[in-house]
Amino acid sequence: MTTQTFSLSQFSLKGKIALITGASYGIGFAIATAYANAGATIVFNDVTRELVDKGLAAYKKQGIDAHGYVCDVTDEDGINAMVKQIEQEVGIIDILVNNAGIIRRVPMCEMSAADFRKVIDIDLNAPFIVSKAVIPSMIAKGHGKIINICSMMSELGRETVSAYAAAKGGLKMLTRNIASEYGSANIQCNGIGPGYIATPQTAPLRELQADGSRHPFDQFIIAKTPAARWGETQDLMGPAVFLASDASDFVNGHILYVDGGILAYIGKQPE
Ligand code: NAP
Ligand code: GCO
């Protein structure tokens, strides 16, 4: 009979090395901070030296000694070289968070194919490239956790975000496929689907109007969210630690929506 015990140490990330992409600020920064607080060594990348240095200074302010690399997630050779360098300088990556992402809000018929491709390249192709770079060493080490940052748009559409929705829907299926293909190697690949979170990416949707009133989209999101508020990056910390820890070792191919209830809600009934 297997012993049935539970200890909070199952949630500890002590001794683990975590790579979080695009984590100089925003959601990636919050997840990396949570991982550091749970005991992990933090590695992150961003596209420019300036952003990486800004990130390093921000981590230092939190008492976190992070390792930062300049690398674009869409550059396959660059990513392969960065992962090799991390393995030599820090160690084998135990946890990968595919966080880097962009959005373009343009009506579909006005969007150029080049812009559509750019979003797909960063939000979908890059998680494939980075995952592919870390999986062989995870297999050799005997375990690994991959967490893909999905979206409400992995499930829902809305005006102006065709490329983003296509990418995040695809990322949900890439998540399930990695789980299917590498689950037997003790790799768990899951997604987090954040609801509407207050970060620079969503700042244009929250801008105060000239008359001081809230942006109509801001009001729409508050009404659409049972929690009646925007999410904070802090809200993603616990779920991200869970999916990176031993506590989730039998959770695979799952998308954990952290959305204040948006996906459960039909919307406010008329007065
Ligand atoms: P953010 O504030 O815009 O941060 C995104 C980060 O990714 C930035 O540091 C950005 O650097 C970096 N990045 C962009 N392109 C990159 C590339 N090619 N290579 C490396 N790094 C790159 O966004 P966020 O709101 O924190 O979002 C993080 C993730 O969560 C994204 O995948 C986003 O789609 C997803 N998400 C966000 C929300 C939300 O409500 N905020 C909800 C659901 C999902 P730059 O400054 O150079 O662009
Ligand atoms: C938008 C938003 C969203 C969020 C998020 C929702 O314009 O609708 O930017 O797409 O960023 O991904 O989960």
Short mmCIF file of C-alpha atoms in Angstrom, two decimals, residues 72-75 102 114-129 167:
data_model
loop_
_atom_site.label_atom_id
_atom_site.label_comp_id
_atom_site.label_asym_id
_atom_site.label_seq_id
_atom_site.Cartn_x
_atom_site.Cartn_y
_atom_site.Cartn_z
CA ASP A 72 14.40 37.02 -28.89
CA VAL A 73 12.11 34.01 -28.38
CA THR A 74 11.43 33.75 -32.12
CA ASP A 75 15.12 33.25 -32.98
CA ILE A 102 2.35 40.41 -27.79
CA ALA A 114 2.73 40.34 -41.87
CA ASP A 115 1.23 41.58 -38.58
CA PHE A 116 -0.84 38.41 -38.21
CA ARG A 117 2.32 36.31 -38.74
CA LYS A 118 4.26 38.37 -36.19
CA VAL A 119 1.73 37.64 -33.45
CA ILE A 120 1.65 33.93 -34.34
CA ASP A 121 5.44 33.90 -34.40
CA ILE A 122 5.86 35.28 -30.87
CA ASP A 123 2.76 33.83 -29.18
CA LEU A 124 2.69 30.35 -30.75
CA ASN A 125 5.83 29.49 -32.73
CA ALA A 126 8.14 30.71 -29.95
CA PRO A 127 6.69 28.42 -27.23
CA PHE A 128 7.31 25.55 -29.68
CA ILE A 129 10.92 26.72 -30.24
CA ALA A 167 -2.20 31.97 -31.44
#
